[in-house]
Structure formats: C-alpha cells, structure tokens
XYZ file of C-alpha atoms in Angstrom:
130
model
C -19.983 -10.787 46.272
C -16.580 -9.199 45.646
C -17.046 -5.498 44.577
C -14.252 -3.121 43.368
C -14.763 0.584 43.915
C -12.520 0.807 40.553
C -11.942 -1.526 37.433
C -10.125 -4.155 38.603
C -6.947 -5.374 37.229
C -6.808 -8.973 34.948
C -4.523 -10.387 37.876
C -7.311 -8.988 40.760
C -10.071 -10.893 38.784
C -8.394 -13.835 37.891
C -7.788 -14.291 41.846
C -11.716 -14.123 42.741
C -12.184 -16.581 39.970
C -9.540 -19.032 40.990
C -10.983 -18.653 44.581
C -14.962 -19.390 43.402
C -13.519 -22.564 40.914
C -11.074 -23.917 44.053
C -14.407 -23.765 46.283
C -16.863 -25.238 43.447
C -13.653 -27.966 42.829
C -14.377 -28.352 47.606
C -18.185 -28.561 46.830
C -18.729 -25.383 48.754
C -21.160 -24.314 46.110
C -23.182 -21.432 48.463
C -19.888 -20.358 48.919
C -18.746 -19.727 45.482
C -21.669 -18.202 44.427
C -21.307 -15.574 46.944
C -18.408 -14.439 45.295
C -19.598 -13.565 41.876
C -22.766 -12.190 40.538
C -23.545 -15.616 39.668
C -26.159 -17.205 37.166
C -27.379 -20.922 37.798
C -25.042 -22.817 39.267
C -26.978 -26.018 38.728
C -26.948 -25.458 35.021
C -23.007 -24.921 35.202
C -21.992 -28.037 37.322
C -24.450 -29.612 34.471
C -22.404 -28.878 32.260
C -19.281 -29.441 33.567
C -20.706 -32.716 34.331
C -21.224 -33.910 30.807
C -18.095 -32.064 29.336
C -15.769 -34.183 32.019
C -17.667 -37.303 32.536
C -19.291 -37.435 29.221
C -22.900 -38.284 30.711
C -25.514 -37.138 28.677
C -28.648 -35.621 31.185
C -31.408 -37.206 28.501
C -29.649 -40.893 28.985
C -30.673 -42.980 31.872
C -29.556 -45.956 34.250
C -30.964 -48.224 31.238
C -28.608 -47.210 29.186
C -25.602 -47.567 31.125
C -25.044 -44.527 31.323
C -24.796 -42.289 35.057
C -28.295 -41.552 36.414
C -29.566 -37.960 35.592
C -29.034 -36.445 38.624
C -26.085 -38.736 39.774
C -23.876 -35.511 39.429
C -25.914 -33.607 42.701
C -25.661 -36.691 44.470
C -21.747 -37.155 44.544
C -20.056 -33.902 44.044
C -16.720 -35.798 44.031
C -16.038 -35.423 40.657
C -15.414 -31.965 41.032
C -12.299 -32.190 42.547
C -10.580 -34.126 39.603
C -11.235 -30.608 37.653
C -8.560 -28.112 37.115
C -7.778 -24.726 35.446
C -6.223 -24.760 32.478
C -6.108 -21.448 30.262
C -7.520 -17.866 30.359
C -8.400 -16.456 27.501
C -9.010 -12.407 27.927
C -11.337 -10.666 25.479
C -10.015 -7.683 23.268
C -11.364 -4.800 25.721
C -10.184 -6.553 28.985
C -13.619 -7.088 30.657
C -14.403 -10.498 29.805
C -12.617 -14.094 29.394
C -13.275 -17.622 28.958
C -11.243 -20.436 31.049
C -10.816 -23.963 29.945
C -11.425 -26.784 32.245
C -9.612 -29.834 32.053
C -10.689 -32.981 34.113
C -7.796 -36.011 34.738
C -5.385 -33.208 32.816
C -7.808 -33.629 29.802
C -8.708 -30.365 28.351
C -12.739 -30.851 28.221
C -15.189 -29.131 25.672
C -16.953 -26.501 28.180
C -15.456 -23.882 29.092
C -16.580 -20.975 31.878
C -16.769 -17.530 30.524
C -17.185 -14.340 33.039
C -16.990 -10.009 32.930
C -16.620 -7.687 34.652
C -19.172 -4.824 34.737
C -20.178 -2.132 36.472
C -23.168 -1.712 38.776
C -23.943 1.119 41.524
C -21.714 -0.117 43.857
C -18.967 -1.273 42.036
C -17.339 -3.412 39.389
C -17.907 -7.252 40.132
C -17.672 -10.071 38.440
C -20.994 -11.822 36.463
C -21.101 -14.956 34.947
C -20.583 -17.837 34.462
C -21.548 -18.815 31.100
C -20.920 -22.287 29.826
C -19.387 -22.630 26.381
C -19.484 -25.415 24.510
C-alpha cells in the first residue's frame, strides 16, 4: 500500500488512484488492491458491473439478462471503462470519481480519503456511489 510520511498533495493522490483504476481497467485486481487500503473489491467491480453493463445481480440467464457471476468470469469489460471527473471534498481529504464506460458517464461512481494511520497517510476506499 502506498504510504506518505506527510499529507499528500491532491495531484500525489490522484496519481495512486489513476495507477489502482489503470490496473483494475488490466484485470490486475491483487495488484490494485495493494495500492490502497482497500475494501471489497468484489463488491466494487459489482458495481461497476451493473452501472456500465446495466446487469442486474438478482436477474438470471432466463431472463436474458448476463448470468450473475458472468462479470468474474470475463473481466474484459473493464477495459472499456475510463476516468472521467474528480470531484474533491471541501477539506481536501476525500473525492468521488465518475466512471464512464463507451465515453458514457455511468451512475456509480468510486469515492476514496485519505487518512492517517501510524505509519502514514494512505489512501482508503473505495466506496461505490450510486
């Protein structure tokens, strides 16, 4: 995980995120989560999933629709997702980025901070909003 001994500048952070999103976008998911002091990363490519592809987890090969867990099987959908705006919180320790997928601004977006610990500041997250 990336640790600064001081606060970290926006620009600093915003270069550890682009680095964990360009290596979630490769399917190097063990190696994005290394980077960040990271929360479930199957609940976030979830997500992602349904905001970009518009499958719904509860639907079912029945329906039509993509099999639940058609998203772990193929990763390839993660590299038609791209970065689209950060949006920085008031005190400069958190921010949201919108994803779009096929240049489509989708409905989840990733939020992360920045916090302290013992050894550091480092980067926590992300949370999915919707």
């Amino acid at each position: 995980m990336k640790i600064w001994t001081e606060r970290p500048a926006k620009a600093d952070v915003e270069a550890v995120f682009c680095r964990y999103f360009s290596l979630l976008r490769a399917g190097r998911i063990p190696e994005a989560e290394e980077l960040v002091d990271h929360t479930s990363v199957r609940h976030v490519l979830r997500s992602l999933w349904a905001g970009s592809i518009e499958a719904n987890a509860d639907d079912d090969e029945a329906s039509g629709s993509p099999a639940v867990d058609e998203w772990e099987q193929d990763l390839s959908w993660l590299r038609e997702l791209d970065l689209a705006d950060f949006h920085w919180g008031h005190e400069g320790t958190g921010f949201y980025v919108e994803i779009a997928y096929r240049a489509r601004i989708i409905e989840v977006s990733l939020s992360f901070w920045v916090k302290p610990t013992d050894a550091g500041w480092v980067l926590s997250g992300p949370a999915t909003l919707w």
